[in-house]
Amino acid sequence: MTLLDKVHQEVIERLGNLSVTARQAVESVLAGQHRSVRRGLSVEFAGHREYQPGDDLRHLDWLVYARSDRYDIRQYEEETKLRATLILDASGSMGYGSARQTKFAYAQALTAALGFLMIRQGDAVGLAACDTAIRHFIPPGSTMAHFLNVLAALEETAPGNETSLAPVLDEIASRLSRRGLVVLITDTFDDPQALLRSIHYLRHRKQEVRLFQILDPQERTFPFQGMIEFVGLEHEPGLKLDGDRVREHYRQVFQGHQQRLQAGCHACGVQMETCWTDEELFTVLIRALAWR
Amino acid sequence: MIEFLNPLLWGGLAAVSTPVIIHLLHRRKVKQVDWGAMRFLLEMLAKRRRRLFLDELLLLLVRTLLVGCVALAMLRPAFHRRAAESGAGGIIRQGRTAGVLLIDDSLSSAAGRAQPVFEGMKKLGLAYLDSLAPGDEISLVLMSQSGAPANDPLFDIEGLKAHLAGLKSSYVATDIPALLDAGLNQLKRHINPGAELVLLTDGRNDGWHEEDTARWDELRERLRGPRNAALGTRQRPQVIVLAPEPAALDDNLAIIDLGMDRTLVAAGRPAGLGVVVANYGKQGSRQAAVQVAVNGQVIGSEPFEVPAGGRQELVFTHTFETAGSYALEAALVNHQDLLPADDRRALSIQVEASVGVLLVDGGNSPAGLQSKLGFLAAALDPDLGGRGPFKVTRISLAQFAPSLLQDYRVVVLGDVPVLEPAMVDALERFVVSGGGILAGLGPDSDLTLINRYWARNGDGFLPCPLERPVTPPKPALPAAISAGHPVFNGFGSRSDDAWKAAKVRSYFKLDVGKAKGSELDVLLKMDNGDALLVERRRGLGLVALMATSLNADWTDLPLQAAYVPLMRGVAGHLGSFVMPPRNLVPGDSIIYARVKDPAKPMSGEGPSGKPMKLTPGSWEGRAAVLSEPLMEPGVYLLHDPQQPGPIRYAVSVAPAESALLPVTDRQMALALDGGMSLFHDPGQIAANLDPARRRSVELWKWCLFGALLLMFVEGSMTRRQALAEGKDRAYGLNRANLNAGLKL
């Protein structure tokens, strides 16, 4: 099944199966999203022209009239499209999965679904797949053909190296010249301080950031019993530990990481959504969309 | 000091290694898991590696200690505070008591003026039992049952008191060292920390065996225990002696000996019967008489007068008309005293028609006085007519054949140089089946052959091997005899002086050390200490060995007057030797070794005609019948269908029990090396054995408490695991609710 088929099955068809009321609710949310995105953007000033009868008097530049007794209308280059960049973490840790799919597969589907929804409402969507560096970068575009390129890039990507999102985010921030939306889809298994710093930089670069944290349930519960040799997916040295003995300590460390991330995101005004790989993708989307 | 009351469970401490072993086995089973969130594990280890290690170590330690506490509790440790030595200050008990009551219920305890001494002993015993408390355990060991299998200790003090009250004295002889030894062995069956050996004695001197220093030294060593053992513990038990106040010397007449004047009693010839009466009182005997019966028929009665402290021997003569087993009984008549049981004595004898003696001469000519066995033949059958008790046949070595042995009771080898292997085998069978052999050495004796085939390092028929021939520069003189041995019955009072004229010019030094255990009897020694005449039992028979010649080749003993009674004594003893013995003491069992068909049933009865219970068994590898221990003195009859008449056994009390001499406190203290408490009165016992005074503490409760505590600690340390699992389950439930809620 291709990514697109999966998105169809998981999102589109489910949307179609919703009751009319529910579909309207979803679509109104989507529409509201669109409008809210638009509202969130600034409109660029493009110059003056002479007033013509029928022009909206709200756009009359009264300062010019006060200075020159001329009736000039302000012209704007209005942004009607959202420019979203979907950043997908393709590090080795994303390859873990105890449920029916790995975190990376889940993240891929989520990325595709989000991208599809945005393309459908006429927004521009780009992709950056990365681990320690950017492996694929597709600038935002709003056509379906462009989206298919994004999907193809997604399908080609496989999890690999270590995680180092901070420098990657900084680089992406420098590439994004215009205001937009950055959706970060990662397991956040990185230095939280560095990651939050980079997110903060993105915010400084006038990007709205949404963080989707993809986690496997076992990464929270740590259900391992007895002596286990843990082999890292990012070339870390193996560790032999007694699962029963270290479980509580692991959970404390994990909780600490979560709390730091949540606090940091809240301070940056970044919405963080934790997605478990045994959760339905559709449910995650609805929850995410309901933020607005 | 700490004593472990269940030392057999030391192996249980090995269980302490179980948690460690489980831990190590657990660590070996490693599963491999690919894991994405390694950074959290690494972060956790960076922060908490030490704590994890300490947690694990602590849990392992707790589990090991838990098992250790349980194992330690099972060892029953008891802490004993060192008590003051016992004495006037009373006895301090070490916790719960394990007491072994050793009761001397011997014959002498039946004597007494107002009542038997045994009744007073029982009162003392009951007073001791009253000093015990619930939880104390007690064993009873009776002198009369010291050979019986041991019983387990009892906690039922009241039941034991009832049993003690119903006991009666027996006819056995006292043996205090044996009783103490039995008590120490019985103590091993006890489990309580405090240990007491309580000797309940009649206060008589007999049975203490103070002269047996080796036995007492060993006993005292065992009673003393290890160097730092606290008094009153199982390693060093408290010795308590309970004895009624020593009574004044009681009057007692007793028959202390009954015997024949010869070893071989021949049918049709008069034989002398000696009865020795002793007077252990302060007054002379008056109007008493001795009556003698043979097989229940009175053959004579004679009055006597014995002064106080004196003895008298009365001799009766009787002719036994036919061969067979006879029981002789001597009894005091017209007399009553404090101990009637020793006023009678019985003796079992075997009367022979005659004893066939085969003389095998090692020389060339068996006839004449100058041959190897000429003097011996003359001593046994002076008129050479065979009319005496010994029917003598003389042959040369060449005429000697195994088939001849069945017709004789005694075989004499006179300086035989060599024997065929078949003859050696036949001689061994002969003696094992009840025959007697007298071997005399001489100039023709081959030391190497004799040692290799006849002696075989103590395993052959000869009593012992030979070391070397000896010709001392000055002839050796026979000097010391084994006093009381039947061989010397014929010498009477002259037995000590009879040898001094004889000279031994040459002899073989006998290697008496090679004889196993105490089987070898040295009957006659020379003045240089070397053995001259020895005997040793083999199976049902006897073998005697003369280290020098039986003729005048090496010694002039045959020319001395002592020679004839000596040789007749030896030949008579060899020819009439009866095994297993038929003269017993109370406590012995009848053992009858059946030479012929063991399948045919036998029966027996006791002194009052009461049937005896006989069980088949074995004795020294041959079929035998055995009775239960015989406790009553008198004559017992055994009926073997293959014998013409009954076989008579005689049970008589030990003469030493008749003396009734009191033992002093000092004598008892000396025997026990001062390490004892002595009480004569029940009141003294109550005052000194206070049940409230218990010094030692048993620690097993604390060990179990410690184990419970550790179990609690272990549970709380691992409880976090259970709580965490509970949280997982709760987490799973919440997620299910959330998912259900979102389904539209």
CSV table of C-alpha atoms in Angstrom, one decimal, chain B residues 123-422:
chain,number,residue,atom,x,y,z
B,123,LYS,CA,11.8,-40.7,96.6
B,124,LEU,CA,14.9,-38.9,95.6
B,125,GLY,CA,14.1,-39.5,91.9
B,126,LEU,CA,10.6,-38.2,92.3
B,127,ALA,CA,11.9,-35.1,94.0
B,128,TYR,CA,14.2,-34.5,91.1
B,129,LEU,CA,11.3,-34.9,88.6
B,130,ASP,CA,9.4,-32.3,90.7
B,131,SER,CA,12.1,-29.8,90.1
B,132,LEU,CA,11.5,-29.9,86.3
B,133,ALA,CA,9.2,-27.6,84.4
B,134,PRO,CA,7.0,-28.1,81.4
B,135,GLY,CA,9.2,-28.2,78.3
B,136,ASP,CA,11.9,-30.1,80.1
B,137,GLU,CA,12.6,-33.5,78.6
B,138,ILE,CA,13.7,-36.6,80.6
B,139,SER,CA,15.1,-40.0,79.8
B,140,LEU,CA,15.3,-43.0,82.0
B,141,VAL,CA,18.2,-45.5,81.9
B,142,LEU,CA,18.1,-48.5,84.2
B,143,MET,CA,21.1,-50.5,85.1
B,144,SER,CA,19.1,-53.6,84.4
B,145,GLN,CA,18.3,-52.4,80.9
B,146,SER,CA,21.6,-50.8,79.9
B,147,GLY,CA,22.1,-53.2,77.0
B,148,ALA,CA,18.6,-52.6,75.6
B,149,PRO,CA,18.0,-50.2,72.7
B,150,ALA,CA,17.6,-46.6,73.7
B,151,ASN,CA,14.3,-44.8,73.9
B,152,ASP,CA,13.5,-41.3,72.9
B,153,PRO,CA,13.3,-38.7,75.6
B,154,LEU,CA,9.9,-37.9,77.1
B,155,PHE,CA,8.2,-34.6,78.0
B,156,ASP,CA,5.5,-36.2,80.1
B,157,ILE,CA,7.0,-35.7,83.5
B,158,GLU,CA,3.9,-36.9,85.4
B,159,GLY,CA,3.8,-40.1,83.4
B,160,LEU,CA,7.4,-40.7,84.2
B,161,LYS,CA,6.8,-40.1,87.9
B,162,ALA,CA,4.1,-42.8,87.9
B,163,HIS,CA,6.5,-45.1,86.0
B,164,LEU,CA,9.3,-44.4,88.5
B,165,ALA,CA,7.0,-45.0,91.5
B,166,GLY,CA,6.2,-48.5,90.1
B,167,LEU,CA,9.8,-49.7,89.5
B,168,LYS,CA,11.3,-52.5,91.5
B,169,SER,CA,15.0,-53.4,92.0
B,170,SER,CA,16.5,-56.2,89.9
B,171,TYR,CA,19.2,-58.8,90.3
B,172,VAL,CA,21.8,-57.3,88.1
B,173,ALA,CA,25.2,-56.1,89.2
B,174,THR,CA,26.1,-52.4,89.4
B,175,ASP,CA,28.5,-50.8,86.9
B,176,ILE,CA,28.5,-47.1,87.5
B,177,PRO,CA,31.0,-46.2,84.7
B,178,ALA,CA,28.8,-48.1,82.2
B,179,LEU,CA,25.7,-46.3,83.5
B,180,LEU,CA,27.3,-42.9,83.1
B,181,ASP,CA,28.5,-43.9,79.7
B,182,ALA,CA,25.0,-44.9,78.7
B,183,GLY,CA,23.7,-41.6,80.1
B,184,LEU,CA,26.2,-39.6,78.0
B,185,ASN,CA,25.1,-41.5,74.9
B,186,GLN,CA,21.4,-41.0,75.7
B,187,LEU,CA,22.0,-37.3,76.1
B,188,LYS,CA,22.7,-37.1,72.4
B,189,ARG,CA,19.0,-37.9,71.7
B,190,HIS,CA,17.9,-34.8,73.6
B,191,ILE,CA,17.2,-31.4,72.1
B,192,ASN,CA,17.0,-28.9,75.1
B,193,PRO,CA,20.0,-26.8,75.8
B,194,GLY,CA,20.5,-27.5,79.5
B,195,ALA,CA,21.8,-31.0,80.3
B,196,GLU,CA,21.8,-33.0,83.5
B,197,LEU,CA,23.0,-36.5,84.2
B,198,VAL,CA,21.3,-37.6,87.3
B,199,LEU,CA,22.8,-40.7,89.0
B,200,LEU,CA,20.4,-42.4,91.3
B,201,THR,CA,22.5,-44.8,93.3
B,202,ASP,CA,22.0,-47.0,96.4
B,203,GLY,CA,25.1,-45.6,98.0
B,204,ARG,CA,26.9,-48.9,97.9
B,205,ASN,CA,30.5,-49.2,97.1
B,206,ASP,CA,30.1,-52.1,94.6
B,207,GLY,CA,30.1,-51.2,90.9
B,208,TRP,CA,32.1,-48.0,91.1
B,209,HIS,CA,35.2,-49.8,89.8
B,210,GLU,CA,37.6,-47.1,91.0
B,211,GLU,CA,40.5,-49.4,90.1
B,212,ASP,CA,39.5,-49.2,86.4
B,213,THR,CA,41.4,-45.9,85.9
B,214,ALA,CA,41.4,-46.1,82.1
B,215,ARG,CA,37.6,-46.2,82.0
B,216,TRP,CA,37.2,-43.4,84.5
B,217,ASP,CA,39.8,-41.2,82.8
B,218,GLU,CA,37.8,-41.5,79.6
B,219,LEU,CA,34.5,-40.8,81.3
B,220,ARG,CA,35.9,-37.8,83.1
B,221,GLU,CA,37.2,-36.4,79.8
B,222,ARG,CA,33.8,-36.7,78.2
B,223,LEU,CA,32.1,-35.2,81.2
B,224,ARG,CA,34.5,-32.3,81.3
B,225,GLY,CA,33.8,-31.4,77.7
B,226,PRO,CA,35.6,-28.8,75.6
B,227,ARG,CA,37.6,-26.2,77.4
B,228,ASN,CA,35.2,-23.3,77.2
B,229,ALA,CA,32.0,-25.3,77.5
B,230,ALA,CA,29.5,-23.8,80.0
B,231,LEU,CA,28.5,-26.1,82.9
B,232,GLY,CA,25.0,-27.5,82.4
B,233,THR,CA,25.1,-27.6,78.6
B,234,ARG,CA,25.1,-30.7,76.5
B,235,GLN,CA,28.9,-30.4,75.9
B,236,ARG,CA,29.4,-30.3,79.7
B,237,PRO,CA,26.4,-31.7,81.5
B,238,GLN,CA,25.7,-31.1,85.1
B,239,VAL,CA,26.3,-34.3,87.1
B,240,ILE,CA,23.9,-34.8,90.0
B,241,VAL,CA,24.2,-37.7,92.3
B,242,LEU,CA,21.2,-38.7,94.3
B,243,ALA,CA,21.9,-41.3,97.0
B,244,PRO,CA,20.2,-42.1,100.3
B,245,GLU,CA,22.3,-41.3,103.4
B,246,PRO,CA,24.9,-44.1,103.7
B,247,ALA,CA,23.5,-46.7,105.9
B,248,ALA,CA,25.4,-48.5,108.6
B,249,LEU,CA,26.9,-51.8,107.5
B,250,ASP,CA,24.1,-54.2,107.1
B,251,ASP,CA,24.3,-57.8,108.1
B,252,ASN,CA,24.4,-60.1,105.2
B,253,LEU,CA,25.5,-63.7,104.7
B,254,ALA,CA,26.0,-64.6,101.1
B,255,ILE,CA,27.2,-67.6,99.0
B,256,ILE,CA,29.8,-65.9,96.9
B,257,ASP,CA,31.3,-68.9,95.1
B,258,LEU,CA,30.3,-72.3,93.9
B,259,GLY,CA,32.7,-74.5,91.9
B,260,MET,CA,34.2,-77.9,91.2
B,261,ASP,CA,37.6,-78.9,92.2
B,262,ARG,CA,38.6,-79.9,88.7
B,263,THR,CA,38.0,-78.7,85.2
B,264,LEU,CA,37.0,-82.1,83.8
B,265,VAL,CA,34.2,-83.8,85.7
B,266,ALA,CA,34.1,-87.4,84.7
B,267,ALA,CA,31.1,-89.6,85.0
B,268,GLY,CA,31.3,-92.4,87.6
B,269,ARG,CA,34.1,-90.7,89.5
B,270,PRO,CA,33.6,-88.6,92.7
B,271,ALA,CA,34.2,-84.9,92.3
B,272,GLY,CA,34.5,-82.2,94.9
B,273,LEU,CA,32.0,-79.3,95.0
B,274,GLY,CA,33.2,-76.2,96.9
B,275,VAL,CA,30.8,-73.6,98.4
B,276,VAL,CA,32.2,-70.4,99.8
B,277,VAL,CA,30.1,-68.4,102.3
B,278,ALA,CA,31.0,-64.9,103.3
B,279,ASN,CA,29.7,-62.9,106.3
B,280,TYR,CA,29.4,-59.2,105.5
B,281,GLY,CA,27.9,-58.3,108.9
B,282,LYS,CA,29.0,-57.3,112.3
B,283,GLN,CA,27.9,-60.5,113.9
B,284,GLY,CA,28.9,-64.1,113.4
B,285,SER,CA,26.6,-66.4,111.7
B,286,ARG,CA,24.4,-68.6,113.9
B,287,GLN,CA,22.6,-71.8,113.1
B,288,ALA,CA,22.9,-71.4,109.4
B,289,ALA,CA,23.6,-74.3,107.0
B,290,VAL,CA,24.4,-74.8,103.4
B,291,GLN,CA,22.3,-77.2,101.4
B,292,VAL,CA,23.5,-78.5,98.0
B,293,ALA,CA,21.3,-79.9,95.3
B,294,VAL,CA,22.2,-81.5,92.0
B,295,ASN,CA,19.5,-81.2,89.3
B,296,GLY,CA,17.1,-80.3,92.1
B,297,GLN,CA,17.9,-83.3,94.3
B,298,VAL,CA,19.5,-82.4,97.6
B,299,ILE,CA,22.8,-84.2,98.0
B,300,GLY,CA,23.9,-82.7,101.3
B,301,SER,CA,23.5,-80.1,103.9
B,302,GLU,CA,26.1,-78.8,106.3
B,303,PRO,CA,25.9,-76.3,109.1
B,304,PHE,CA,28.6,-73.6,109.3
B,305,GLU,CA,29.8,-70.8,111.4
B,306,VAL,CA,31.4,-67.8,109.8
B,307,PRO,CA,32.8,-64.9,111.9
B,308,ALA,CA,31.9,-61.3,111.0
B,309,GLY,CA,33.8,-60.2,108.0
B,310,GLY,CA,35.0,-63.7,107.4
B,311,ARG,CA,34.6,-66.5,104.8
B,312,GLN,CA,34.3,-70.2,104.9
B,313,GLU,CA,34.5,-72.9,102.3
B,314,LEU,CA,32.5,-76.0,102.6
B,315,VAL,CA,33.2,-79.0,100.4
B,316,PHE,CA,30.7,-81.6,99.2
B,317,THR,CA,31.5,-84.7,97.2
B,318,HIS,CA,29.3,-86.2,94.6
B,319,THR,CA,29.6,-88.8,91.9
B,320,PHE,CA,27.9,-88.0,88.7
B,321,GLU,CA,26.8,-91.4,87.3
B,322,THR,CA,26.3,-90.4,83.7
B,323,ALA,CA,27.6,-87.8,81.3
B,324,GLY,CA,25.4,-84.8,80.5
B,325,SER,CA,24.5,-81.3,81.6
B,326,TYR,CA,24.0,-80.8,85.4
B,327,ALA,CA,22.9,-77.9,87.5
B,328,LEU,CA,24.3,-77.6,91.0
B,329,GLU,CA,22.6,-75.3,93.5
B,330,ALA,CA,23.8,-74.2,96.9
B,331,ALA,CA,21.4,-72.4,99.3
B,332,LEU,CA,21.6,-71.0,102.8
B,333,VAL,CA,19.0,-72.6,105.1
B,334,ASN,CA,17.8,-71.7,108.5
B,335,HIS,CA,18.7,-68.1,107.8
B,336,GLN,CA,17.1,-64.8,106.8
B,337,ASP,CA,18.9,-61.6,106.1
B,338,LEU,CA,18.4,-58.3,104.2
B,339,LEU,CA,19.4,-59.7,100.8
B,340,PRO,CA,17.9,-63.1,100.3
B,341,ALA,CA,18.9,-63.2,96.6
B,342,ASP,CA,22.5,-63.9,97.3
B,343,ASP,CA,21.7,-66.7,99.7
B,344,ARG,CA,21.5,-69.0,96.7
B,345,ARG,CA,23.9,-69.8,93.8
B,346,ALA,CA,23.8,-72.1,90.9
B,347,LEU,CA,26.4,-73.6,88.6
B,348,SER,CA,26.0,-75.4,85.3
B,349,ILE,CA,28.6,-78.1,84.5
B,350,GLN,CA,29.1,-80.6,81.7
B,351,VAL,CA,29.9,-84.1,82.9
B,352,GLU,CA,31.9,-86.2,80.4
B,353,ALA,CA,32.1,-89.9,80.3
B,354,SER,CA,35.7,-89.5,79.4
B,355,VAL,CA,37.7,-87.2,77.2
B,356,GLY,CA,39.5,-88.7,74.3
B,357,VAL,CA,42.9,-87.2,73.9
B,358,LEU,CA,45.0,-87.8,70.7
B,359,LEU,CA,48.7,-87.3,71.2
B,360,VAL,CA,50.6,-86.6,68.0
B,361,ASP,CA,54.3,-87.1,68.6
B,362,GLY,CA,56.5,-85.1,66.3
B,363,GLY,CA,59.4,-87.4,67.0
B,364,ASN,CA,60.4,-90.7,65.3
B,365,SER,CA,59.1,-92.9,68.0
B,366,PRO,CA,55.9,-92.1,69.8
B,367,ALA,CA,56.3,-94.6,72.6
B,368,GLY,CA,58.1,-94.3,75.8
B,369,LEU,CA,58.8,-91.6,78.3
B,370,GLN,CA,61.6,-90.1,76.2
B,371,SER,CA,59.4,-89.3,73.3
B,372,LYS,CA,58.0,-85.8,72.7
B,373,LEU,CA,54.8,-86.6,74.6
B,374,GLY,CA,55.9,-89.3,76.9
B,375,PHE,CA,55.6,-87.3,80.1
B,376,LEU,CA,52.3,-85.8,79.0
B,377,ALA,CA,50.8,-89.3,78.3
B,378,ALA,CA,51.9,-90.4,81.7
B,379,ALA,CA,50.4,-87.4,83.4
B,380,LEU,CA,47.1,-87.9,81.7
B,381,ASP,CA,46.9,-91.7,81.8
B,382,PRO,CA,49.4,-92.9,84.3
B,383,ASP,CA,48.4,-96.6,84.2
B,384,LEU,CA,48.0,-96.4,80.4
B,385,GLY,CA,44.8,-98.3,80.7
B,386,GLY,CA,42.4,-95.6,79.8
B,387,ARG,CA,40.5,-96.1,83.0
B,388,GLY,CA,40.9,-92.4,84.1
B,389,PRO,CA,38.9,-89.5,82.7
B,390,PHE,CA,41.4,-89.2,79.8
B,391,LYS,CA,41.5,-91.8,77.2
B,392,VAL,CA,44.8,-91.3,75.6
B,393,THR,CA,45.9,-92.4,72.1
B,394,ARG,CA,49.5,-91.9,71.0
B,395,ILE,CA,50.4,-91.8,67.3
B,396,SER,CA,53.3,-90.6,65.2
B,397,LEU,CA,53.1,-87.8,62.8
B,398,ALA,CA,53.0,-90.2,59.9
B,399,GLN,CA,49.9,-91.8,61.3
B,400,PHE,CA,48.1,-88.5,61.7
B,401,ALA,CA,45.0,-88.2,59.4
B,402,PRO,CA,42.0,-85.8,59.4
B,403,SER,CA,39.6,-88.7,59.8
B,404,LEU,CA,41.0,-89.5,63.3
B,405,LEU,CA,39.8,-86.1,64.7
B,406,GLN,CA,36.2,-87.0,65.0
B,407,ASP,CA,36.9,-89.5,67.8
B,408,TYR,CA,38.7,-87.2,70.1
B,409,ARG,CA,37.9,-84.0,72.1
B,410,VAL,CA,41.5,-82.9,72.6
B,411,VAL,CA,44.5,-83.1,70.2
B,412,VAL,CA,48.1,-82.5,71.5
B,413,LEU,CA,50.9,-81.7,69.0
B,414,GLY,CA,54.2,-82.5,70.5
B,415,ASP,CA,57.1,-80.6,68.7
B,416,VAL,CA,55.6,-81.4,65.3
B,417,PRO,CA,57.9,-80.1,62.6
B,418,VAL,CA,55.5,-79.9,59.8
B,419,LEU,CA,51.8,-80.5,59.0
B,420,GLU,CA,50.2,-81.1,55.6
B,421,PRO,CA,47.9,-78.3,54.5
B,422,ALA,CA,44.9,-80.7,54.7
